[in-house]
PDB file of C-alpha atoms and ligand atoms in Angstrom:
ATOM      1  CA  MET X   1       0.686  -1.116   6.837  1.00  0.00           C
ATOM      2  CA  GLY X   2      -0.943   0.972   4.091  1.00  0.00           C
ATOM      3  CA  LYS X   3      -1.005   0.639   0.446  1.00  0.00           C
ATOM      4  CA  ASN X   4       0.151   2.523  -2.684  1.00  0.00           C
ATOM      5  CA  LEU X   5      -2.496   3.315  -5.314  1.00  0.00           C
ATOM      6  CA  LEU X   6      -0.639   3.093  -8.734  1.00  0.00           C
ATOM      7  CA  ASP X   7      -3.343   1.687 -10.899  1.00  0.00           C
ATOM      8  CA  LEU X   8      -6.818   0.163 -10.720  1.00  0.00           C
ATOM      9  CA  LYS X   9      -6.177  -2.974 -12.777  1.00  0.00           C
ATOM     10  CA  SER X  10      -4.301  -4.593  -9.854  1.00  0.00           C
ATOM     11  CA  LEU X  11      -7.193  -4.001  -7.440  1.00  0.00           C
ATOM     12  CA  GLU X  12      -9.848  -6.513  -6.721  1.00  0.00           C
ATOM     13  CA  VAL X  13     -13.411  -5.390  -7.486  1.00  0.00           C
ATOM     14  CA  SER X  14     -14.204  -5.644  -3.872  1.00  0.00           C
ATOM     15  CA  GLU X  15     -11.352  -3.303  -3.013  1.00  0.00           C
ATOM     16  CA  ILE X  16     -12.631  -0.769  -5.530  1.00  0.00           C
ATOM     17  CA  HIS X  17     -16.109  -1.061  -3.848  1.00  0.00           C
ATOM     18  CA  SER X  18     -14.663  -0.449  -0.540  1.00  0.00           C
ATOM     19  CA  ILE X  19     -12.750   2.654  -1.625  1.00  0.00           C
ATOM     20  CA  LEU X  20     -15.920   4.033  -3.111  1.00  0.00           C
ATOM     21  CA  GLU X  21     -17.809   3.264   0.171  1.00  0.00           C
ATOM     22  CA  GLN X  22     -15.317   5.238   2.153  1.00  0.00           C
ATOM     23  CA  ALA X  23     -15.436   8.030  -0.430  1.00  0.00           C
ATOM     24  CA  GLN X  24     -19.262   8.249  -0.046  1.00  0.00           C
ATOM     25  CA  ALA X  25     -19.001   8.216   3.767  1.00  0.00           C
ATOM     26  CA  PHE X  26     -16.609  11.199   3.543  1.00  0.00           C
ATOM     27  CA  HIS X  27     -19.054  12.808   1.120  1.00  0.00           C
ATOM     28  CA  ASP X  28     -21.864  12.236   3.552  1.00  0.00           C
ATOM     29  CA  GLY X  29     -19.858  14.052   6.316  1.00  0.00           C
ATOM     30  CA  GLU X  30     -17.747  11.340   7.986  1.00  0.00           C
ATOM     31  CA  VAL X  31     -14.717  12.850   9.872  1.00  0.00           C
ATOM     32  CA  PHE X  32     -11.447  11.184  10.340  1.00  0.00           C
ATOM     33  CA  HIS X  33      -8.797  12.248  12.880  1.00  0.00           C
ATOM     34  CA  GLY X  34      -6.227   9.520  12.627  1.00  0.00           C
ATOM     35  CA  LEU X  35      -3.963  11.224  10.241  1.00  0.00           C
ATOM     36  CA  GLU X  36      -3.615  14.601  11.826  1.00  0.00           C
ATOM     37  CA  GLY X  37       0.045  15.961  11.596  1.00  0.00           C
ATOM     38  CA  ARG X  38       1.262  13.412   8.933  1.00  0.00           C
ATOM     39  CA  VAL X  39       3.022  14.960   6.025  1.00  0.00           C
ATOM     40  CA  ALA X  40       2.219  14.762   2.381  1.00  0.00           C
ATOM     41  CA  ALA X  41       4.389  15.984  -0.543  1.00  0.00           C
ATOM     42  CA  ASN X  42       2.499  16.682  -3.910  1.00  0.00           C
ATOM     43  CA  LEU X  43       4.883  16.112  -6.582  1.00  0.00           C
ATOM     44  CA  PHE X  44       3.318  17.180  -9.783  1.00  0.00           C
ATOM     45  CA  PHE X  45       5.909  17.096 -12.723  1.00  0.00           C
ATOM     46  CA  GLU X  46       3.009  17.819 -15.114  1.00  0.00           C
ATOM     47  CA  PRO X  47       0.585  20.563 -15.021  1.00  0.00           C
ATOM     48  CA  SER X  48      -2.582  19.890 -12.927  1.00  0.00           C
ATOM     49  CA  THR X  49      -5.381  21.961 -11.401  1.00  0.00           C
ATOM     50  CA  ARG X  50      -7.987  19.479 -10.252  1.00  0.00           C
ATOM     51  CA  THR X  51      -5.954  16.559  -9.319  1.00  0.00           C
ATOM     52  CA  GLN X  52      -3.237  18.454  -7.546  1.00  0.00           C
ATOM     53  CA  TYR X  53      -5.518  20.774  -5.676  1.00  0.00           C
ATOM     54  CA  SER X  54      -8.185  18.433  -4.810  1.00  0.00           C
ATOM     55  CA  PHE X  55      -5.543  16.048  -3.315  1.00  0.00           C
ATOM     56  CA  ASN X  56      -4.500  19.221  -1.368  1.00  0.00           C
ATOM     57  CA  MET X  57      -7.977  19.823  -0.228  1.00  0.00           C
ATOM     58  CA  ALA X  58      -8.326  16.103   0.782  1.00  0.00           C
ATOM     59  CA  GLU X  59      -5.144  16.328   2.825  1.00  0.00           C
ATOM     60  CA  CYS X  60      -6.270  19.479   4.514  1.00  0.00           C
ATOM     61  CA  LYS X  61      -9.565  17.821   5.413  1.00  0.00           C
ATOM     62  CA  LEU X  62      -7.797  14.876   6.959  1.00  0.00           C
ATOM     63  CA  GLY X  63      -5.462  17.268   8.930  1.00  0.00           C
ATOM     64  CA  LEU X  64      -2.337  16.468   7.015  1.00  0.00           C
ATOM     65  CA  ARG X  65       0.443  19.025   6.485  1.00  0.00           C
ATOM     66  CA  VAL X  66       1.199  19.446   2.805  1.00  0.00           C
ATOM     67  CA  ILE X  67       4.393  20.322   0.896  1.00  0.00           C
ATOM     68  CA  SER X  68       3.629  21.487  -2.554  1.00  0.00           C
ATOM     69  CA  PHE X  69       6.441  21.160  -5.256  1.00  0.00           C
ATOM     70  CA  ASN X  70       7.077  23.709  -7.826  1.00  0.00           C
ATOM     71  CA  PRO X  71       9.057  22.130 -10.698  1.00  0.00           C
ATOM     72  CA  ALA X  72       9.926  25.493 -12.248  1.00  0.00           C
ATOM     73  CA  GLY X  73      11.593  26.584  -9.010  1.00  0.00           C
ATOM     74  CA  SER X  74      13.263  23.278  -8.250  1.00  0.00           C
ATOM     75  CA  SER X  75      16.656  21.776  -9.146  1.00  0.00           C
ATOM     76  CA  LEU X  76      15.011  20.009 -12.046  1.00  0.00           C
ATOM     77  CA  GLN X  77      16.128  23.251 -13.727  1.00  0.00           C
ATOM     78  CA  LYS X  78      19.781  22.014 -12.888  1.00  0.00           C
ATOM     79  CA  ASN X  79      18.991  18.809 -14.546  1.00  0.00           C
ATOM     80  CA  GLU X  80      18.320  16.880 -11.397  1.00  0.00           C
ATOM     81  CA  SER X  81      16.506  13.689 -12.262  1.00  0.00           C
ATOM     82  CA  PHE X  82      12.897  12.658 -11.482  1.00  0.00           C
ATOM     83  CA  TYR X  83      14.244   9.747  -9.322  1.00  0.00           C
ATOM     84  CA  ASP X  84      16.605  11.929  -7.366  1.00  0.00           C
ATOM     85  CA  THR X  85      13.947  14.521  -6.820  1.00  0.00           C
ATOM     86  CA  VAL X  86      11.421  11.919  -5.409  1.00  0.00           C
ATOM     87  CA  LYS X  87      14.195  10.406  -3.284  1.00  0.00           C
ATOM     88  CA  THR X  88      14.885  13.723  -1.768  1.00  0.00           C
ATOM     89  CA  PHE X  89      11.191  14.264  -0.539  1.00  0.00           C
ATOM     90  CA  ASP X  90      11.133  10.684   0.675  1.00  0.00           C
ATOM     91  CA  SER X  91      14.495  11.263   2.663  1.00  0.00           C
ATOM     92  CA  PHE X  92      12.842  14.221   4.445  1.00  0.00           C
ATOM     93  CA  GLY X  93      10.499  11.583   6.030  1.00  0.00           C
ATOM     94  CA  THR X  94       7.301  12.415   4.338  1.00  0.00           C
ATOM     95  CA  ASP X  95       4.469   9.848   4.825  1.00  0.00           C
ATOM     96  CA  LEU X  96       2.832  10.245   1.407  1.00  0.00           C
ATOM     97  CA  LEU X  97       4.096  10.993  -2.190  1.00  0.00           C
ATOM     98  CA  VAL X  98       1.369  12.158  -4.590  1.00  0.00           C
ATOM     99  CA  ILE X  99       2.961  11.899  -8.003  1.00  0.00           C
ATOM    100  CA  ARG X 100       2.084  12.958 -11.545  1.00  0.00           C
ATOM    101  CA  HIS X 101       4.699  12.405 -14.367  1.00  0.00           C
ATOM    102  CA  VAL X 102       4.807  12.234 -18.011  1.00  0.00           C
ATOM    103  CA  GLU X 103       6.283   8.705 -18.149  1.00  0.00           C
ATOM    104  CA  ASN X 104       4.147   5.752 -18.174  1.00  0.00           C
ATOM    105  CA  GLU X 105       4.448   3.571 -15.113  1.00  0.00           C
ATOM    106  CA  TYR X 106       7.105   6.054 -13.724  1.00  0.00           C
ATOM    107  CA  TYR X 107       6.518   4.378 -10.295  1.00  0.00           C
ATOM    108  CA  ASN X 108       8.264   1.191 -11.217  1.00  0.00           C
ATOM    109  CA  GLN X 109      11.578   2.750 -10.658  1.00  0.00           C
ATOM    110  CA  LEU X 110      10.553   3.994  -7.243  1.00  0.00           C
ATOM    111  CA  LEU X 111       9.186   0.791  -5.803  1.00  0.00           C
ATOM    112  CA  GLY X 112      11.448  -0.736  -3.036  1.00  0.00           C
ATOM    113  CA  HIS X 113      13.345   2.603  -3.000  1.00  0.00           C
ATOM    114  CA  VAL X 114      11.132   4.860  -1.111  1.00  0.00           C
ATOM    115  CA  ASN X 115       9.515   4.586   2.268  1.00  0.00           C
ATOM    116  CA  ALA X 116       6.578   6.866   1.811  1.00  0.00           C
ATOM    117  CA  LYS X 117       3.348   5.538   0.281  1.00  0.00           C
ATOM    118  CA  ILE X 118       2.794   6.558  -3.200  1.00  0.00           C
ATOM    119  CA  LEU X 119      -0.506   7.710  -4.787  1.00  0.00           C
ATOM    120  CA  ASN X 120      -0.386   8.055  -8.654  1.00  0.00           C
ATOM    121  CA  GLY X 121      -1.943  11.308  -9.804  1.00  0.00           C
ATOM    122  CA  GLY X 122      -1.442  10.172 -13.426  1.00  0.00           C
ATOM    123  CA  ASP X 123       1.328   8.557 -15.346  1.00  0.00           C
ATOM    124  CA  GLY X 124       1.764   9.490 -19.042  1.00  0.00           C
ATOM    125  CA  THR X 125      -1.098   7.914 -21.182  1.00  0.00           C
ATOM    126  CA  GLY X 126      -1.351   5.030 -18.699  1.00  0.00           C
ATOM    127  CA  ASN X 127      -3.136   5.173 -15.547  1.00  0.00           C
ATOM    128  CA  HIS X 128      -5.121   7.645 -13.490  1.00  0.00           C
ATOM    129  CA  PRO X 129      -6.690   5.812 -10.685  1.00  0.00           C
ATOM    130  CA  THR X 130      -8.300   8.579  -8.597  1.00  0.00           C
ATOM    131  CA  GLN X 131      -9.863  10.045 -11.646  1.00  0.00           C
ATOM    132  CA  SER X 132     -11.555   6.819 -12.521  1.00  0.00           C
ATOM    133  CA  LEU X 133     -12.670   6.412  -8.913  1.00  0.00           C
ATOM    134  CA  LEU X 134     -14.344   9.764  -8.806  1.00  0.00           C
ATOM    135  CA  ASP X 135     -15.990   9.018 -12.206  1.00  0.00           C
ATOM    136  CA  LEU X 136     -17.171   5.748 -10.713  1.00  0.00           C
ATOM    137  CA  LEU X 137     -18.434   7.448  -7.568  1.00  0.00           C
ATOM    138  CA  THR X 138     -20.372  10.008  -9.577  1.00  0.00           C
ATOM    139  CA  ILE X 139     -21.940   7.195 -11.707  1.00  0.00           C
ATOM    140  CA  ARG X 140     -22.869   5.134  -8.650  1.00  0.00           C
ATOM    141  CA  GLN X 141     -24.526   8.239  -7.061  1.00  0.00           C
ATOM    142  CA  GLU X 142     -26.455   8.848 -10.184  1.00  0.00           C
ATOM    143  CA  PHE X 143     -27.621   5.268 -11.042  1.00  0.00           C
ATOM    144  CA  GLY X 144     -27.117   3.341  -7.931  1.00  0.00           C
ATOM    145  CA  ARG X 145     -25.400   0.540  -9.824  1.00  0.00           C
ATOM    146  CA  PHE X 146     -22.697  -0.281 -12.525  1.00  0.00           C
ATOM    147  CA  GLU X 147     -23.971  -3.493 -14.023  1.00  0.00           C
ATOM    148  CA  GLY X 148     -25.554  -3.101 -17.383  1.00  0.00           C
ATOM    149  CA  LEU X 149     -24.862   0.576 -17.785  1.00  0.00           C
ATOM    150  CA  ARG X 150     -23.560   1.833 -21.257  1.00  0.00           C
ATOM    151  CA  VAL X 151     -20.691   4.190 -21.381  1.00  0.00           C
ATOM    152  CA  ALA X 152     -19.292   6.105 -24.328  1.00  0.00           C
ATOM    153  CA  ILE X 153     -15.899   7.545 -23.992  1.00  0.00           C
ATOM    154  CA  ILE X 154     -15.468  10.167 -26.740  1.00  0.00           C
ATOM    155  CA  GLY X 155     -12.562  12.119 -28.078  1.00  0.00           C
ATOM    156  CA  ASP X 156      -8.655  11.827 -27.903  1.00  0.00           C
ATOM    157  CA  VAL X 157      -8.872   8.320 -26.471  1.00  0.00           C
ATOM    158  CA  SER X 158      -5.413   7.189 -27.417  1.00  0.00           C
ATOM    159  CA  HIS X 159      -3.518   9.895 -25.526  1.00  0.00           C
ATOM    160  CA  SER X 160      -5.798   9.660 -22.447  1.00  0.00           C
ATOM    161  CA  ARG X 161      -4.978   7.875 -19.143  1.00  0.00           C
ATOM    162  CA  VAL X 162      -8.528   8.583 -18.157  1.00  0.00           C
ATOM    163  CA  ALA X 163      -9.869   6.641 -21.120  1.00  0.00           C
ATOM    164  CA  HIS X 164      -7.441   3.734 -20.608  1.00  0.00           C
ATOM    165  CA  THR X 165      -8.192   3.449 -16.805  1.00  0.00           C
ATOM    166  CA  ASN X 166     -11.941   3.755 -17.261  1.00  0.00           C
ATOM    167  CA  PHE X 167     -12.197   1.317 -20.168  1.00  0.00           C
ATOM    168  CA  GLU X 168     -10.480  -1.421 -18.172  1.00  0.00           C
ATOM    169  CA  VAL X 169     -12.171  -0.867 -14.864  1.00  0.00           C
ATOM    170  CA  MET X 170     -15.679  -0.094 -16.082  1.00  0.00           C
ATOM    171  CA  GLN X 171     -15.786  -3.312 -18.055  1.00  0.00           C
ATOM    172  CA  ARG X 172     -14.662  -5.354 -14.965  1.00  0.00           C
ATOM    173  CA  LEU X 173     -17.602  -3.701 -13.094  1.00  0.00           C
ATOM    174  CA  GLY X 174     -20.172  -4.887 -15.583  1.00  0.00           C
ATOM    175  CA  MET X 175     -20.650  -1.789 -17.759  1.00  0.00           C
ATOM    176  CA  GLU X 176     -20.558  -1.921 -21.552  1.00  0.00           C
ATOM    177  CA  VAL X 177     -17.951   0.599 -22.829  1.00  0.00           C
ATOM    178  CA  CYS X 178     -17.411   1.899 -26.353  1.00  0.00           C
ATOM    179  CA  THR X 179     -15.135   4.636 -27.730  1.00  0.00           C
ATOM    180  CA  SER X 180     -15.849   7.109 -30.397  1.00  0.00           C
ATOM    181  CA  GLY X 181     -14.138  10.195 -32.051  1.00  0.00           C
ATOM    182  CA  PRO X 182     -11.686  11.040 -34.803  1.00  0.00           C
ATOM    183  CA  GLU X 183     -10.146   7.934 -36.306  1.00  0.00           C
ATOM    184  CA  GLU X 184      -6.579   9.181 -35.642  1.00  0.00           C
ATOM    185  CA  TYR X 185      -7.402   8.988 -31.933  1.00  0.00           C
ATOM    186  CA  MET X 186      -9.024   5.614 -31.723  1.00  0.00           C
ATOM    187  CA  GLU X 187      -7.345   2.393 -30.462  1.00  0.00           C
ATOM    188  CA  GLU X 188      -7.662  -1.198 -31.637  1.00  0.00           C
ATOM    189  CA  GLY X 189      -9.776  -3.278 -29.213  1.00  0.00           C
ATOM    190  CA  MET X 190     -11.615  -0.348 -27.637  1.00  0.00           C
ATOM    191  CA  HIS X 191     -15.059  -1.044 -29.112  1.00  0.00           C
ATOM    192  CA  PHE X 192     -15.305   1.828 -31.658  1.00  0.00           C
ATOM    193  CA  LYS X 193     -18.839   3.030 -32.350  1.00  0.00           C
ATOM    194  CA  PRO X 194     -19.900   5.922 -34.683  1.00  0.00           C
ATOM    195  CA  PHE X 195     -20.411   9.046 -32.760  1.00  0.00           C
ATOM    196  CA  GLU X 196     -24.238   9.480 -33.016  1.00  0.00           C
ATOM    197  CA  GLU X 197     -24.984   5.808 -32.272  1.00  0.00           C
ATOM    198  CA  ALA X 198     -22.514   6.017 -29.300  1.00  0.00           C
ATOM    199  CA  VAL X 199     -24.317   9.114 -27.941  1.00  0.00           C
ATOM    200  CA  ARG X 200     -27.842   7.818 -28.466  1.00  0.00           C
ATOM    201  CA  GLN X 201     -27.183   4.501 -26.819  1.00  0.00           C
ATOM    202  CA  SER X 202     -25.326   5.518 -23.722  1.00  0.00           C
ATOM    203  CA  ASP X 203     -26.233   6.246 -20.127  1.00  0.00           C
ATOM    204  CA  VAL X 204     -22.876   8.036 -19.648  1.00  0.00           C
ATOM    205  CA  VAL X 205     -21.283  10.209 -22.348  1.00  0.00           C
ATOM    206  CA  MET X 206     -17.744  10.928 -21.200  1.00  0.00           C
ATOM    207  CA  LEU X 207     -16.150  13.604 -23.253  1.00  0.00           C
ATOM    208  CA  LEU X 208     -12.397  13.945 -23.387  1.00  0.00           C
ATOM    209  CA  ARG X 209     -10.102  16.946 -24.004  1.00  0.00           C
ATOM    210  CA  VAL X 210      -8.114  17.094 -27.286  1.00  0.00           C
ATOM    211  CA  GLN X 211      -4.725  16.790 -25.678  1.00  0.00           C
ATOM    212  CA  HIS X 212      -2.611  18.978 -28.132  1.00  0.00           C
ATOM    213  CA  GLU X 213       0.534  18.922 -25.925  1.00  0.00           C
ATOM    214  CA  ARG X 214       0.695  15.113 -26.317  1.00  0.00           C
ATOM    215  CA  HIS X 215       0.488  15.057 -30.097  1.00  0.00           C
ATOM    216  CA  ALA X 216       3.444  14.380 -32.334  1.00  0.00           C
ATOM    217  CA  GLU X 217       1.467  15.866 -35.286  1.00  0.00           C
ATOM    218  CA  HIS X 218      -1.352  18.457 -35.453  1.00  0.00           C
ATOM    219  CA  MET X 219      -4.896  17.267 -35.393  1.00  0.00           C
ATOM    220  CA  HIS X 220      -6.257  16.639 -38.894  1.00  0.00           C
ATOM    221  CA  LEU X 221      -9.466  18.349 -38.185  1.00  0.00           C
ATOM    222  CA  THR X 222      -9.885  22.089 -37.448  1.00  0.00           C
ATOM    223  CA  VAL X 223     -11.442  23.060 -34.210  1.00  0.00           C
ATOM    224  CA  GLU X 224     -14.684  23.945 -35.907  1.00  0.00           C
ATOM    225  CA  GLN X 225     -14.747  20.629 -37.638  1.00  0.00           C
ATOM    226  CA  TYR X 226     -14.051  18.759 -34.410  1.00  0.00           C
ATOM    227  CA  HIS X 227     -16.882  20.683 -32.673  1.00  0.00           C
ATOM    228  CA  ASP X 228     -19.211  20.078 -35.565  1.00  0.00           C
ATOM    229  CA  ARG X 229     -18.632  16.146 -35.705  1.00  0.00           C
ATOM    230  CA  TYR X 230     -17.754  15.308 -32.166  1.00  0.00           C
ATOM    231  CA  GLY X 231     -18.540  18.344 -29.841  1.00  0.00           C
ATOM    232  CA  MET X 232     -21.565  17.957 -27.652  1.00  0.00           C
ATOM    233  CA  ASP X 233     -23.797  20.921 -28.253  1.00  0.00           C
ATOM    234  CA  ARG X 234     -27.492  21.934 -27.610  1.00  0.00           C
ATOM    235  CA  ASN X 235     -28.692  20.079 -30.700  1.00  0.00           C
ATOM    236  CA  LYS X 236     -26.934  16.842 -29.931  1.00  0.00           C
ATOM    237  CA  LEU X 237     -28.206  16.891 -26.414  1.00  0.00           C
ATOM    238  CA  ALA X 238     -31.592  15.842 -27.912  1.00  0.00           C
ATOM    239  CA  TRP X 239     -29.846  12.532 -28.852  1.00  0.00           C
ATOM    240  CA  LEU X 240     -29.357  11.735 -25.275  1.00  0.00           C
ATOM    241  CA  LYS X 241     -31.491   8.904 -23.672  1.00  0.00           C
ATOM    242  CA  GLU X 242     -33.693   9.728 -20.746  1.00  0.00           C
ATOM    243  CA  GLY X 243     -31.576   9.933 -17.604  1.00  0.00           C
ATOM    244  CA  ALA X 244     -28.272   9.981 -19.545  1.00  0.00           C
ATOM    245  CA  ILE X 245     -25.559  12.182 -18.128  1.00  0.00           C
ATOM    246  CA  ILE X 246     -22.416  14.075 -19.547  1.00  0.00           C
ATOM    247  CA  MET X 247     -19.097  13.680 -17.889  1.00  0.00           C
ATOM    248  CA  HIS X 248     -15.662  15.227 -18.530  1.00  0.00           C
ATOM    249  CA  PRO X 249     -12.410  14.795 -16.496  1.00  0.00           C
ATOM    250  CA  ALA X 250     -11.688  18.507 -17.360  1.00  0.00           C
ATOM    251  CA  PRO X 251      -9.974  20.810 -18.271  1.00  0.00           C
ATOM    252  CA  PHE X 252     -12.546  21.165 -21.032  1.00  0.00           C
ATOM    253  CA  ASN X 253     -12.097  23.205 -24.173  1.00  0.00           C
ATOM    254  CA  ARG X 254     -15.244  25.115 -24.563  1.00  0.00           C
ATOM    255  CA  GLY X 255     -16.376  25.188 -28.153  1.00  0.00           C
ATOM    256  CA  VAL X 256     -14.281  22.139 -28.997  1.00  0.00           C
ATOM    257  CA  GLU X 257     -15.448  18.974 -27.394  1.00  0.00           C
ATOM    258  CA  ILE X 258     -18.189  20.723 -25.537  1.00  0.00           C
ATOM    259  CA  ALA X 259     -20.267  23.885 -26.224  1.00  0.00           C
ATOM    260  CA  ASP X 260     -20.185  26.655 -23.713  1.00  0.00           C
ATOM    261  CA  ASP X 261     -23.785  26.152 -22.727  1.00  0.00           C
ATOM    262  CA  VAL X 262     -23.497  22.431 -22.208  1.00  0.00           C
ATOM    263  CA  VAL X 263     -20.832  22.798 -19.566  1.00  0.00           C
ATOM    264  CA  GLU X 264     -23.371  23.542 -16.771  1.00  0.00           C
ATOM    265  CA  CYS X 265     -26.594  22.099 -18.472  1.00  0.00           C
ATOM    266  CA  ASP X 266     -28.760  19.823 -16.444  1.00  0.00           C
ATOM    267  CA  ARG X 267     -27.217  16.706 -18.031  1.00  0.00           C
ATOM    268  CA  SER X 268     -23.784  17.653 -16.990  1.00  0.00           C
ATOM    269  CA  ARG X 269     -22.047  16.190 -13.818  1.00  0.00           C
ATOM    270  CA  ILE X 270     -18.746  17.884 -14.560  1.00  0.00           C
ATOM    271  CA  PHE X 271     -18.558  19.841 -11.406  1.00  0.00           C
ATOM    272  CA  LYS X 272     -20.079  17.061  -9.310  1.00  0.00           C
ATOM    273  CA  GLN X 273     -17.152  14.944 -10.513  1.00  0.00           C
ATOM    274  CA  MET X 274     -14.694  17.607  -9.139  1.00  0.00           C
ATOM    275  CA  ASN X 275     -16.474  17.675  -5.882  1.00  0.00           C
ATOM    276  CA  ASN X 276     -16.332  13.818  -5.638  1.00  0.00           C
ATOM    277  CA  GLY X 277     -12.647  14.027  -6.476  1.00  0.00           C
ATOM    278  CA  VAL X 278     -11.971  15.336  -2.919  1.00  0.00           C
ATOM    279  CA  PHE X 279     -13.733  12.399  -1.284  1.00  0.00           C
ATOM    280  CA  VAL X 280     -12.118   9.624  -3.352  1.00  0.00           C
ATOM    281  CA  ARG X 281      -8.738  11.164  -2.620  1.00  0.00           C
ATOM    282  CA  MET X 282      -9.524  11.273   1.148  1.00  0.00           C
ATOM    283  CA  ALA X 283     -10.455   7.521   0.859  1.00  0.00           C
ATOM    284  CA  ALA X 284      -7.241   6.844  -1.069  1.00  0.00           C
ATOM    285  CA  ILE X 285      -5.070   8.621   1.520  1.00  0.00           C
ATOM    286  CA  LYS X 286      -6.704   6.871   4.429  1.00  0.00           C
ATOM    287  CA  ARG X 287      -6.212   3.522   2.612  1.00  0.00           C
ATOM    288  CA  ALA X 288      -2.534   4.555   1.942  1.00  0.00           C
ATOM    289  CA  LEU X 289      -1.636   5.436   5.528  1.00  0.00           C
ATOM    290  CA  CYS X 290      -4.001   3.490   7.779  1.00  0.00           C
ATOM    291  CA  ASP X 291      -5.475   0.328   6.114  1.00  0.00           C
TER     292      ASP X 291
HETATM  293  C1  NCD M 301      -6.982  14.697 -17.042  1.00  0.00           C
HETATM  294  C2  NCD M 301      -5.500  14.340 -16.958  1.00  0.00           C
HETATM  295  O1  NCD M 301      -4.585  15.187 -16.671  1.00  0.00           O
HETATM  296  O2  NCD M 301      -5.218  13.155 -17.196  1.00  0.00           O
HETATM  297  N1  NCD M 301      -7.328  15.721 -16.253  1.00  0.00           N
HETATM  298  C3  NCD M 301      -7.590  15.360 -14.943  1.00  0.00           C
HETATM  299  O3  NCD M 301      -6.702  14.894 -14.222  1.00  0.00           O
HETATM  300  N2  NCD M 301      -8.741  15.784 -14.446  1.00  0.00           N
HETATM  301  C4  NCD M 301      -7.339  14.923 -18.470  1.00  0.00           C
HETATM  302  C5  NCD M 301      -6.782  16.056 -19.336  1.00  0.00           C
HETATM  303  O4  NCD M 301      -5.765  16.659 -19.022  1.00  0.00           O
HETATM  304  O5  NCD M 301      -7.337  16.133 -20.361  1.00  0.00           O
END
């Protein structure tokens, strides 16, 4: 009974649609009582605001009890390993483990060793399934379809689990996806387009944070150069097609990849994405514990 959610690439398209249907139903007010009193542990070994606390919100809405984990106050400080930390929470009898960790596919070492269901809140530069699902829900609400839409993912693509997850799933759903940004952050095989062309042609312009904490070397551009060349500002908004929207997984760097006054402009769906995050996470939890 129930299913982990570790990545999206191993899910059938029909399964992705059914999670989105359930998320939309929760968005529209559906209430579910079947999980009241179950216990979730949110184990975020990397910093997180939106993913961590919208999982928390989703758990609250479904009536779960929630254990939040504070790495700085845990035995990680005594060199306890990731594996032993997760095993500890599992041995308490938790029903659900929501995990974020810096290592790509950290979950492989846990499979077969824990009883609780695992929901991946982000693994290294690899997968971020619930972020992609909330992006997809936002796009579906906006356009009513996926087929034929053009998406540009712009910025620090190579370090971004959001870019990697979306690039795969969006193409599978029939969207045309390109990437753009500084050469140092581009990846082979991810359909590079020059920035202006990418922005002008797309229905969805998805901006990414410059992830300084993941860089071995400093960015070659200054912040001002980045903003000038790849940042979305008022002037570049004029390049957008009619009906095109701006998205960003956040946290955003105001004045770097996005200008202050673009964050909440009429093209932006950034806070809508955050709202949808609660509903896709409710759907992922229900699937993990009930389906
Ligand atoms: C992203 C992440 O941590 O993968 N944020 C998020 O979950 N909404 C992107 C980022 O940190 O830039």
